[in-house]
Coordinates of C-alpha atoms in Angstrom, one line a residue:
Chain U
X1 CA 0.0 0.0 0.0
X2 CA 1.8 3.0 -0.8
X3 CA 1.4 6.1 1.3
X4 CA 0.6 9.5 -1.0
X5 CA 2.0 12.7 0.8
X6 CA -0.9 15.1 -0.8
X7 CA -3.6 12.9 0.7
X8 CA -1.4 12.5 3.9
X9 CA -1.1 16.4 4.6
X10 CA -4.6 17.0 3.7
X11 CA -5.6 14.4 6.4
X12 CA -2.4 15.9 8.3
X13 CA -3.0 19.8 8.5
X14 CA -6.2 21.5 8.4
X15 CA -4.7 25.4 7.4
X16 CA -6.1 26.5 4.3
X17 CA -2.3 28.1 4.0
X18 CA -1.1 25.1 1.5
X19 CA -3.2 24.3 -1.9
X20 CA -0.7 21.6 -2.9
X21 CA -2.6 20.2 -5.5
X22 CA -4.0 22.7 -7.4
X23 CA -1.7 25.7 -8.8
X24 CA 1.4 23.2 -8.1
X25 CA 2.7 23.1 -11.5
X26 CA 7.1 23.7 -12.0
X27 CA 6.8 23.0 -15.5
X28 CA 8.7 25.4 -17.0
X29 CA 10.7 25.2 -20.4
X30 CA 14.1 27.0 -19.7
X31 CA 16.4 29.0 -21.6
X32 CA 20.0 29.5 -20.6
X33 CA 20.1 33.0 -18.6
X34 CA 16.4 33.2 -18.0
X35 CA 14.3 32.7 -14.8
X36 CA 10.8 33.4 -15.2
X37 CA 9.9 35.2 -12.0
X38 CA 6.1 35.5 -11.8
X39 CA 5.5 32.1 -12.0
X40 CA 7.3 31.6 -8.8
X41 CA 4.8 30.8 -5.7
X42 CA 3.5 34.1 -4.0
X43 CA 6.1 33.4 -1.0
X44 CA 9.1 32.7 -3.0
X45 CA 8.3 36.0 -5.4
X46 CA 8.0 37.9 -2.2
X47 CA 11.6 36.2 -0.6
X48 CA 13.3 37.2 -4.1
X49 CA 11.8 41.2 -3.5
X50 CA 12.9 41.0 -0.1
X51 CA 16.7 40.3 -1.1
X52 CA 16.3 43.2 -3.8
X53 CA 17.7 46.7 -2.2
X54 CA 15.2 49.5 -3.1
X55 CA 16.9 50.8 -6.0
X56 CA 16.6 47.1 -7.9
X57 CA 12.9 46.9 -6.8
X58 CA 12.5 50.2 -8.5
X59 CA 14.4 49.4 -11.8
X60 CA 12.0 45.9 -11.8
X61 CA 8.8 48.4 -11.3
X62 CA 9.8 49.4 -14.7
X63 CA 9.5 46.6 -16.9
X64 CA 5.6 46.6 -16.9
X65 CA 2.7 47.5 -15.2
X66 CA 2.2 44.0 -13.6
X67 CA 5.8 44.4 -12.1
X68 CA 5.3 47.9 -10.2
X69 CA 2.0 46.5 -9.0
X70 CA 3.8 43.8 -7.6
X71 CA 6.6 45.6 -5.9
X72 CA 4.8 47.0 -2.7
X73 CA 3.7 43.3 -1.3
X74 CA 7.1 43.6 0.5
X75 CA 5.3 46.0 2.9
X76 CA 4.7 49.7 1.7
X77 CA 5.5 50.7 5.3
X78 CA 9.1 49.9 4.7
X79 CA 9.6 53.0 2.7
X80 CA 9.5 56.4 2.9
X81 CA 10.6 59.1 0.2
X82 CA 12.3 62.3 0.8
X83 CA 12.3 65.0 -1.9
X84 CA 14.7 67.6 -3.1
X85 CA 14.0 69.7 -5.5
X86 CA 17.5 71.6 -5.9
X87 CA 19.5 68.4 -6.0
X88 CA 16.6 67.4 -8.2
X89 CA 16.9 63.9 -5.8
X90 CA 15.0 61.5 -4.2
X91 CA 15.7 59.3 -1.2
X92 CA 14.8 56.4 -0.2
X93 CA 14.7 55.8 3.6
X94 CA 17.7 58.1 4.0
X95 CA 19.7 55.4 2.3
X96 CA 19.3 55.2 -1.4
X97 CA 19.0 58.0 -3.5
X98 CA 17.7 58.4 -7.0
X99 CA 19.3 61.3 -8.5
X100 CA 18.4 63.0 -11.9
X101 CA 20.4 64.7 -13.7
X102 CA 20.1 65.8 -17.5
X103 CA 22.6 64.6 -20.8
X104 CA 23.6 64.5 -24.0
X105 CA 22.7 61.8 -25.4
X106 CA 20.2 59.2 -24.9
X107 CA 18.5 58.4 -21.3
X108 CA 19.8 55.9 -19.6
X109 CA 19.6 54.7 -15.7
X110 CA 23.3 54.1 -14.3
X111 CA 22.9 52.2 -10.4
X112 CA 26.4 52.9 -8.4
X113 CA 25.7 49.9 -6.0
X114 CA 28.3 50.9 -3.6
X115 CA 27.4 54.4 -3.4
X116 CA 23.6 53.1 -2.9
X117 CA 22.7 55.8 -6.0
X118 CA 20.9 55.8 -9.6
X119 CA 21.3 57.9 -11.6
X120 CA 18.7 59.0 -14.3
X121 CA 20.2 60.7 -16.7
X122 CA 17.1 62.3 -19.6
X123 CA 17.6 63.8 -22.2
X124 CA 17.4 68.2 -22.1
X125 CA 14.4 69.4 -23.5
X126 CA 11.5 71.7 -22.5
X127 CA 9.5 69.1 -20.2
X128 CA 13.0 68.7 -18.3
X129 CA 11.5 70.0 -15.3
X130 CA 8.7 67.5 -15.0
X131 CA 11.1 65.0 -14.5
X132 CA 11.8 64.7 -11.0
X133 CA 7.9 64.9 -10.7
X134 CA 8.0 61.8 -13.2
X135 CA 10.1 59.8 -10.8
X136 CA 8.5 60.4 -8.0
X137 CA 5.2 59.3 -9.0
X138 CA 6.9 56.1 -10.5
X139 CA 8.6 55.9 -7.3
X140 CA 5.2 56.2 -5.0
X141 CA 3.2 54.3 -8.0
X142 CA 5.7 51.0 -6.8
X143 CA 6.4 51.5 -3.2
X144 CA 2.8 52.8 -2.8
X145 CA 4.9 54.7 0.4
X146 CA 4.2 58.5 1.3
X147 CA 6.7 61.5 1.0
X148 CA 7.7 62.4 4.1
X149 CA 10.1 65.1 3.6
X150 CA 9.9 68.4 1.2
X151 CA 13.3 70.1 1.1
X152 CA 13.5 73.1 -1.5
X153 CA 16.6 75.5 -1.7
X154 CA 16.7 77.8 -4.5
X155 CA 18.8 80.6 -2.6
X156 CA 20.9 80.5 -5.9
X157 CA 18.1 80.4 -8.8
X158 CA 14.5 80.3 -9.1
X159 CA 12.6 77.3 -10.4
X160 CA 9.0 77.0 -10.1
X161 CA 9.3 73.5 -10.5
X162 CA 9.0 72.9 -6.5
X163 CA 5.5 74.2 -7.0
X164 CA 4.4 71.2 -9.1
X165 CA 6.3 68.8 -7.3
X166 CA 4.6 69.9 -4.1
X167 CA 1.3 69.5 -5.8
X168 CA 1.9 66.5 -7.0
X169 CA 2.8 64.8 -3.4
X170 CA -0.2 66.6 -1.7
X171 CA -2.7 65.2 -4.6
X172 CA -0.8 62.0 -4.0
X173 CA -1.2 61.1 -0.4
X174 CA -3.5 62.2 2.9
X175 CA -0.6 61.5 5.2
X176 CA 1.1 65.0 6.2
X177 CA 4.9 65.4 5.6
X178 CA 6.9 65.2 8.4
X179 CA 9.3 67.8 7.6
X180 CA 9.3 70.9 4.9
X181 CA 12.4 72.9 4.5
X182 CA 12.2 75.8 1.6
X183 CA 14.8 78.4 1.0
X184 CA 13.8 81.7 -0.8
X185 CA 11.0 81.7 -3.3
X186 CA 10.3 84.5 -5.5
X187 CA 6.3 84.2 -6.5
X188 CA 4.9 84.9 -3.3
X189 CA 1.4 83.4 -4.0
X190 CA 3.1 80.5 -5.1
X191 CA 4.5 79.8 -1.3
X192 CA 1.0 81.4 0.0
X193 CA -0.9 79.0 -2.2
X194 CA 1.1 75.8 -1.2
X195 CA 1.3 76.5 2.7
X196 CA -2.7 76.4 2.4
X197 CA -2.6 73.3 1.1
X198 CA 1.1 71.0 2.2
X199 CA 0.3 69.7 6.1
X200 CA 3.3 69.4 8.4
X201 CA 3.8 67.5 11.5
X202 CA 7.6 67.6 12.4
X203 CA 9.5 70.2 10.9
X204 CA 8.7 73.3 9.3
X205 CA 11.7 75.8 8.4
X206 CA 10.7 78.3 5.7
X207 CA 14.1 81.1 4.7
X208 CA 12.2 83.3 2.4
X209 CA 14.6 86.1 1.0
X210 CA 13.9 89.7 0.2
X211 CA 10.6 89.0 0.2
X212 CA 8.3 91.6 0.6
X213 CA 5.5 91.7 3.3
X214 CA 5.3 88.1 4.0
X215 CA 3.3 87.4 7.3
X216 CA 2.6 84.3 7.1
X217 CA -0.7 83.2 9.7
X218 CA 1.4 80.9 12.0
X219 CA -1.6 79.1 13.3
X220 CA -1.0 77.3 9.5
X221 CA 1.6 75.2 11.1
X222 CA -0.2 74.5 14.4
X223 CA 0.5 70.7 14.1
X224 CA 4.5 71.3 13.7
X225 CA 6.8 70.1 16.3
X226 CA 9.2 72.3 15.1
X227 CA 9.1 75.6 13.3
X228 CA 11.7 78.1 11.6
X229 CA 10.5 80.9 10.2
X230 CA 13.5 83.2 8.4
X231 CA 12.8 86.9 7.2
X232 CA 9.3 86.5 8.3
X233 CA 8.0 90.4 8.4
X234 CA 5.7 89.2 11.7
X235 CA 5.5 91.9 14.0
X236 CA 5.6 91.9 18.0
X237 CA 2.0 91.4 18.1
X238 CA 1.4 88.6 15.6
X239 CA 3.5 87.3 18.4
X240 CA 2.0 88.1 21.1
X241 CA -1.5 86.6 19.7
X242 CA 0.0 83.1 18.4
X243 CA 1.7 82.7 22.2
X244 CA -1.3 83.6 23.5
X245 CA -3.2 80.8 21.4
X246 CA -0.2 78.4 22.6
X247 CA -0.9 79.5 26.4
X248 CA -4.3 78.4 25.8
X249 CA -3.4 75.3 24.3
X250 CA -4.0 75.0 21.1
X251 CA -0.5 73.9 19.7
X252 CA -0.1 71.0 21.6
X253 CA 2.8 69.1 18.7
X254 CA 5.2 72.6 19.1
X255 CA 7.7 71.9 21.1
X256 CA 10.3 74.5 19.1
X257 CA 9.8 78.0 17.5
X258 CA 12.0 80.3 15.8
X259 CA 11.6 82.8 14.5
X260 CA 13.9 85.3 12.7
X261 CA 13.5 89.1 11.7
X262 CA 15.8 91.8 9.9
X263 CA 15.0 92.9 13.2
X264 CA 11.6 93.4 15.3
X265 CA 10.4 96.8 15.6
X266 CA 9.5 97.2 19.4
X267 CA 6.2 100.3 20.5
X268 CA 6.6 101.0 24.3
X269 CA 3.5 99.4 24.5
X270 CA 5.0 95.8 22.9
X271 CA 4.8 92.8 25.0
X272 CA 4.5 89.2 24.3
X273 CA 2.4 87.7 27.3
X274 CA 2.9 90.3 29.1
X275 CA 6.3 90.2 29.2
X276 CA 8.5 93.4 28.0
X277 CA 11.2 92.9 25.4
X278 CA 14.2 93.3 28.3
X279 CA 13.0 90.5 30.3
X280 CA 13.0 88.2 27.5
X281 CA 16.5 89.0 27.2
X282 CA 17.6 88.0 30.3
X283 CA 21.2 85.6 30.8
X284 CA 20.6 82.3 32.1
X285 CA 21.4 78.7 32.4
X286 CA 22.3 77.0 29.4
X287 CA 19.6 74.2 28.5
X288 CA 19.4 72.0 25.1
X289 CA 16.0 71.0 23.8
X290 CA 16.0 67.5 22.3
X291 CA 12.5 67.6 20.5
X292 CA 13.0 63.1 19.7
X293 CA 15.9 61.2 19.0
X294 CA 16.6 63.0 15.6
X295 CA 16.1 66.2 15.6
X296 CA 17.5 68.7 18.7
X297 CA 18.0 72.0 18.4
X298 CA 20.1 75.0 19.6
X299 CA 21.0 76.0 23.0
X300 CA 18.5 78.0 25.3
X301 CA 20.6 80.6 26.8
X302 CA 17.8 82.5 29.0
X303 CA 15.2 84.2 29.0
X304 CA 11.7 83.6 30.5
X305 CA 10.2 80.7 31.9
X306 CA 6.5 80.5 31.2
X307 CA 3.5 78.1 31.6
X308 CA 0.4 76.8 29.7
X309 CA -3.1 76.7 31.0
X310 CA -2.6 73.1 30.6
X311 CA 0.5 73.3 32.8
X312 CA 2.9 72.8 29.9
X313 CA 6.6 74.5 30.7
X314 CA 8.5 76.5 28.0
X315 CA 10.7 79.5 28.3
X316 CA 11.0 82.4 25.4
X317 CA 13.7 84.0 24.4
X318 CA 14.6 86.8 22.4
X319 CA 17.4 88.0 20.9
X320 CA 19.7 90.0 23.2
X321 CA 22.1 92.1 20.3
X322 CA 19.5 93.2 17.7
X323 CA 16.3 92.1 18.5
X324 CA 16.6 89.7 15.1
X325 CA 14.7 86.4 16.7
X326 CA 12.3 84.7 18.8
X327 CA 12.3 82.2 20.6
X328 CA 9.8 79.3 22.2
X329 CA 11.1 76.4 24.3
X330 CA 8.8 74.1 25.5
X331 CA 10.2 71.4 28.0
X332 CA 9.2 68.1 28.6
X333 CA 7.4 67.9 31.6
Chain O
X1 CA 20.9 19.0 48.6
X2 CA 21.9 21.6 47.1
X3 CA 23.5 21.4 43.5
X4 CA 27.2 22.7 44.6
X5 CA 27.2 19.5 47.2
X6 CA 26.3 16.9 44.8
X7 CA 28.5 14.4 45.0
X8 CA 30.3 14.2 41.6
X9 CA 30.3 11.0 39.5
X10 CA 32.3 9.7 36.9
X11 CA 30.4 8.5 33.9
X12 CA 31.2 5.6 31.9
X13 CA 30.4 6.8 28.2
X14 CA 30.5 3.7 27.1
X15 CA 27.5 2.6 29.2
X16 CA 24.9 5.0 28.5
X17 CA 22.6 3.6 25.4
X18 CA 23.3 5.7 22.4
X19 CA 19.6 6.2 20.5
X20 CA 19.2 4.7 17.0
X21 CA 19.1 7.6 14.5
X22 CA 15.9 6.9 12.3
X23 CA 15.9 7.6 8.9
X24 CA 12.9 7.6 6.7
X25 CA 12.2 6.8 3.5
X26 CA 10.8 9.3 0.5
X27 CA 10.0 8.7 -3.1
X28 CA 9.8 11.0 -5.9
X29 CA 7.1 11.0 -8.5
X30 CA 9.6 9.5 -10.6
X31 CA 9.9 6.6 -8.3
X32 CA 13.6 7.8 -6.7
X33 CA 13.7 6.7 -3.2
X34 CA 15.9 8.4 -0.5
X35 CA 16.4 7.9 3.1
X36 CA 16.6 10.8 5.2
X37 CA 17.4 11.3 8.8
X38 CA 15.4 12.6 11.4
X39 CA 17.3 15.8 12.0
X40 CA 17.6 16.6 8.6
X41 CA 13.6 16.5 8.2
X42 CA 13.5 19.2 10.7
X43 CA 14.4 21.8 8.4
X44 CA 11.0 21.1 6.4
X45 CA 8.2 22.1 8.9
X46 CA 5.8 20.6 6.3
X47 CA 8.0 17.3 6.4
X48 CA 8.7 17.5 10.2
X49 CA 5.2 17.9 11.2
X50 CA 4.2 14.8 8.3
X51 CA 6.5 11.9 10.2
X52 CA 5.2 13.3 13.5
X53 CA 1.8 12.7 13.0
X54 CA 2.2 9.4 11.0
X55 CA 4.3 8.4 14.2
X56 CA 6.2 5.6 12.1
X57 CA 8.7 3.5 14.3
X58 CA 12.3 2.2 12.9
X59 CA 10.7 -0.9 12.2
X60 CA 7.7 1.2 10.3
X61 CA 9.7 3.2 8.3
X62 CA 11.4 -0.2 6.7
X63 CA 8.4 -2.3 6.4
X64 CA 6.6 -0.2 4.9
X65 CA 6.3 1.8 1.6
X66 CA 8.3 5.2 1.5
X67 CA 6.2 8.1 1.8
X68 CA 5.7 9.9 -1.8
X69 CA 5.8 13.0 -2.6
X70 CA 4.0 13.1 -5.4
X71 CA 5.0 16.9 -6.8
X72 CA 8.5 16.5 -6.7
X73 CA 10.9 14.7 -9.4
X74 CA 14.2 12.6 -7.9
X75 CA 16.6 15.5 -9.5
X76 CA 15.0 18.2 -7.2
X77 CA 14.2 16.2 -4.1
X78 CA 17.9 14.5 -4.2
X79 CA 19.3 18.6 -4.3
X80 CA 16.4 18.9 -1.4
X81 CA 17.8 16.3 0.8
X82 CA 21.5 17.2 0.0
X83 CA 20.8 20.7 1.6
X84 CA 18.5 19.3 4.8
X85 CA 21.3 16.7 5.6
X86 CA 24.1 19.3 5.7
X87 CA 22.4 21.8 7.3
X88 CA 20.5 19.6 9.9
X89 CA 20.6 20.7 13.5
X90 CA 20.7 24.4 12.3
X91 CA 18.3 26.4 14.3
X92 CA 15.2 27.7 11.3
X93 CA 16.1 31.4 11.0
X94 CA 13.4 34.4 11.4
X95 CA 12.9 36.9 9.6
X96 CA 14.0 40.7 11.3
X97 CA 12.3 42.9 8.8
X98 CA 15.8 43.8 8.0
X99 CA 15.5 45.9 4.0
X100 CA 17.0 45.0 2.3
X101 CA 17.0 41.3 3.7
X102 CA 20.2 40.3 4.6
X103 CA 21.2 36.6 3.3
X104 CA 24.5 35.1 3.3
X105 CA 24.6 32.5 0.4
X106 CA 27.2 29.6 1.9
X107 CA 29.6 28.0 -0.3
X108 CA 28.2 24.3 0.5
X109 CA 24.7 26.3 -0.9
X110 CA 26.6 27.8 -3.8
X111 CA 28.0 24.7 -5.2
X112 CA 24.3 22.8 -4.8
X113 CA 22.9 25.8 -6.8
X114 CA 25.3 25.7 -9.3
X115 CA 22.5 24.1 -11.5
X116 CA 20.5 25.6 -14.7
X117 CA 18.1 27.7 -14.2
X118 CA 14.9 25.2 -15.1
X119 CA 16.2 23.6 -11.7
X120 CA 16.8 25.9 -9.7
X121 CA 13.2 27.0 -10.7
X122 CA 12.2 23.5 -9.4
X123 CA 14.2 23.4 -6.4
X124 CA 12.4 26.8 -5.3
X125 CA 8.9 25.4 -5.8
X126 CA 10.1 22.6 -3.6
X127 CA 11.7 24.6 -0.8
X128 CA 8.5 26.6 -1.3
X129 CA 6.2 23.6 -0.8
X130 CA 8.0 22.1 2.0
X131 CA 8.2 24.6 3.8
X132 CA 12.1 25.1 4.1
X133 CA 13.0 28.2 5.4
X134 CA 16.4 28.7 4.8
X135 CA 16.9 26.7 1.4
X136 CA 13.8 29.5 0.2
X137 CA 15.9 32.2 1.8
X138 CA 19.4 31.4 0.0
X139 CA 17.7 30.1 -3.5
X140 CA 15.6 33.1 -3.9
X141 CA 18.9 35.6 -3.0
X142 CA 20.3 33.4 -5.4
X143 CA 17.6 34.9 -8.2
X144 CA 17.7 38.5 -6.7
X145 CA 20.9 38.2 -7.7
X146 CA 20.6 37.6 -11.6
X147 CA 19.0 41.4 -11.0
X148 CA 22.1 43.1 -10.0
X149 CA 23.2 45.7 -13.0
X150 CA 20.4 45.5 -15.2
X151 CA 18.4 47.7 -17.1
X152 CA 14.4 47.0 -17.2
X153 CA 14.9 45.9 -20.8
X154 CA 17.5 43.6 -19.7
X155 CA 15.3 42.9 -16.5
X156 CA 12.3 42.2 -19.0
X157 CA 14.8 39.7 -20.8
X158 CA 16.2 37.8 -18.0
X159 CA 12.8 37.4 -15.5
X160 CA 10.8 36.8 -18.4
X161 CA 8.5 39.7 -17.8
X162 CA 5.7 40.2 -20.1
X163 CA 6.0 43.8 -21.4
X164 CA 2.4 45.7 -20.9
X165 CA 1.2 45.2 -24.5
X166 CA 1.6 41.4 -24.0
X167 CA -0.1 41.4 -20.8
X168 CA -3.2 43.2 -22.5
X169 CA -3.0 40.8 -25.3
X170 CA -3.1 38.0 -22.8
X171 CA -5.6 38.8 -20.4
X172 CA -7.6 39.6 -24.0
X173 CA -7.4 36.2 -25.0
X174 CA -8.2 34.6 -21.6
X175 CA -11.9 36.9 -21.6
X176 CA -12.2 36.0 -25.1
X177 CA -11.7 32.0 -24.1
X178 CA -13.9 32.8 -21.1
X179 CA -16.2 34.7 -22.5
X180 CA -16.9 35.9 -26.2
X181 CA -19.0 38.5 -25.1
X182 CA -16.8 40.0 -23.1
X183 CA -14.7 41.9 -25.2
X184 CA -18.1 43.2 -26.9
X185 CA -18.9 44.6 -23.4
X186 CA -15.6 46.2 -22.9
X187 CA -16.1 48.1 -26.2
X188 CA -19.2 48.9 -25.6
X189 CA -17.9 50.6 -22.3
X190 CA -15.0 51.9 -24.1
X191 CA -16.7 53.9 -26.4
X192 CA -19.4 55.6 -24.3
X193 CA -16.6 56.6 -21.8
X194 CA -14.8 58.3 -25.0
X195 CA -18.6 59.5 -26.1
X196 CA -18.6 61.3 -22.2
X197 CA -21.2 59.4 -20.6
X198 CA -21.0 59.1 -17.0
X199 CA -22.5 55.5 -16.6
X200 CA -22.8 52.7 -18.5
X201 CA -26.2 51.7 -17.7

């Protein structure tokens, strides 16, 4: 009487995991140098992505439309994306980075394995700037993974490309960024327009300039953790009415505010909670604000401590020399 | 008494009765029989937890008829049994989430995969269907790494990926098989989409 395996294990295991008998089929017709992928069983497919570094899963993604659609079954919440639209680069969980750059002749992709890089070089022409927008959404069509960090620095030139790149993530995904960095833009509706619409929940540091009249509504980034605000135009008493809204807490994320000016303009009336501009000047101990394990920030030197309705500690500073910044510290309790 | 005043005893080696290792028998579906030991089962959970619930004895396992596994030619299953026997005793390994995953391809596992590709296709499935942990880990790095410094049109060409216009064709062919109608249905949808209507019915 010989003993059959299948009916064995059918008797053997009740899981539904194993369909042995049905799809089981190896039969496969090789050629030298090929391997045909998708017909491997779903587990063994998903072993083979696993041992792929991002980079290769993202080449793959662009064979066919049944490739990038299989990519993300390794777990989308392995990746995240990071933008820059200077370095016209993208990374991939800090590590890899896709970076595009334009040429001469015909596009090709070049991967530097050991610098963990690919470079896609396109050809020039006028849609040149749509091509970092291009990658990304290949990049987030595969990984299915949101961008979580914005970084635009056009101190040097002006390229309203950030604009569409920035629309394109905020169409693209409901989960906020977690940090937005962006250096000097020259079409002020442009940044107006996007601040309305991009939501942050780390970091927000915004250098905008010679600018003119920019006074941004702070309460915008009321879900920040962190936020730097460069050549800001905000007066004493667009202060004084934001750290009033934090005393009454309503910013319960900020744990860090900056906020720079060519240099505040002071009335004899001006206070900020009703403290005067002197006494927010005052020498003290020297205390570092760690906000989470990767991001800290400069050195409290003084100042006064203040407290929340909801008991929350935090000390403000301002700018002894020149009256150029403000500053909120708010310590954990 | 405690442990540190236990009296200590020499033991004669010799005395103590070593177990029998037990081996059992498998046979392809191409009637190749192997014998396999006990340890080196326990790398296939799906084989491991098979012998355990048939509970064979010694005695069992060589009166009667080797278990078959019916999906599973004698080429593959020898290559299957090479790996469990060398690597037997090693503890199954787990997965850390690591990304990408990190596998170490040994040289005993190099040399066993130096096959053709049709095999190692084979050997996969196998690994796959019993359940072998490792031997899945270190054959499927081993086709990651036919990926490394390729282009997607070399990609296409090596993982024998269907390029989008041969996926349409296809999956046109299988309604068509299914269904004649189907494609009349489709086209029918087709063109009052293009013609701006917002629903089909």
């Amino acid at each position: 009487m010989g003993v059959c395996y299948s009916k064995l294990l059918k008797t053997t295991f009740n899981s539904s995991k194993y369909s042995y008998d049905v799809n089981w089929s190896p039969e496969w017709s090789p050629t030298p140098k090929t391997f045909p992928l998708l017909r491997l069983p779903f587990l063994a497919l998903l072993e083979v992505f696993k041992s792929l570094d991002p980079i290769e899963l993202f080449i793959l993604s662009q064979c066919s439309r049944k490739a990038a659609s299989s990519i993300h079954f390794v777990g989308s919440k392995k990746w995240k994306l990071s933008v820059d639209v200077r370095e016209q680069s993208i990374n991939i969980n800090d590590i890899y980075r896709v970076a595009i750059t334009e040429s001469s002749i015909k596009p090709t992709w070049i991967y530097d394995r050991r610098m963990k890089m690919l470079f896609v070089k396109y050809q020039k022409n006028e849609n040149n700037k749509l091509e970092l927008q291009k990658v990304l959404s290949q990049l987030q069509s595969a990984f299915r993974c949101p961008v979580t960090s914005f970084e635009y620095n056009g101190f040097w030139k002006s390229d309203q490309c950030w604009v569409s790149v920035l629309k394109c993530i905020v169409q693209n995904q409901v989960q906020p960024l977690e940090s937005f960095v962006l250096t000097r833009s020259w079409k002020m509706e442009d940044l107006e327009r996007a601040l309305q619409n991009v939501k942050v929940s780390r970091q927000i540091r915004i250098r905008i300039h010679a600018s003119s009249f920019l006074r941004l509504d702070l309460m915008m980034f009321k879900s920040c953790k962190c936020i730097e605000l460069s050549f800001s135009w905000l007066t004493i008493s667009d202060l004084d009415v934001f750290m009033e809204e934090w005393k009454a807490g309503n910013l319960p994320s900020l744990r860090y505010m900056l906020i720079r000016n060519d240099g505040f303009h002071w009335y004899w009336y001006d206070q900020i909670l009703g403290f005067k501009r002197d006494e927010m000047k005052q020498l003290g101990a020297r205390r570092k604000l760690v906000i989470d394990e990767n991001l800290s920030v400069d050195e409290c030197t003084g100042g006064v401590d203040i407290q929340a309705d909801n008991g929350r500690k935090a000390t403000i500073q301002m700018d002894r020399v020149s009256d150029s910044w403000f500053k909120l510290f708010v310590w954990n309790n | 008494m405690s442990v540190e005043n236990a009296p200590v005893v020499d033991v004669d080696e010799a005395a103590i009765p070593v177990e029998k290792k037990m081996y059992y028998r498998f046979e392809s579906n191409d009637k190749k029989e192997f014998r396999v030991s006990e340890l080196a089962i326990q790398q296939s959970e799906t084989l491991n937890r098979l012998v355990e619930a048939m509970g064979y004895t010694s005695e069992d396992v060589e009166n009667k008829p080797a278990i078959a596994i019916e999906n599973i030619d004698g080429k593959t299953l020898k290559l299957v049994f090479q790996w469990c026997e060398h690597h037997k005793g090693e503890a199954i390994p787990v997965d850390d989430g690591s990304v990408p995953k990190i596998v170490e391809i040994p040289e005993f596992d190099a040399k066993l995969m130096d096959i053709d590709n049709g095999l190692l296709f084979k050997l996969i499935w196998a690994a796959d269907y019993l359940n072998i942990v490792q031997l899945l880990n270190v054959s499927c790095k081993k086709v990651a790494n036919m990926a490394q410094g390729k282009t997607p049109a070399q990609l296409r060409r090596v993982y024998l990926l269907p390029s989008d216009e041969e996926d349409e064709a296809a999956k046109r062919a299988a309604q068509e098989a299914q269904d004649p109608r189907a494609r009349e249905v489709e086209e029918e949808f087709e063109e009052r989409k293009r013609q701006g209507g917002n629903s089909f019915f």
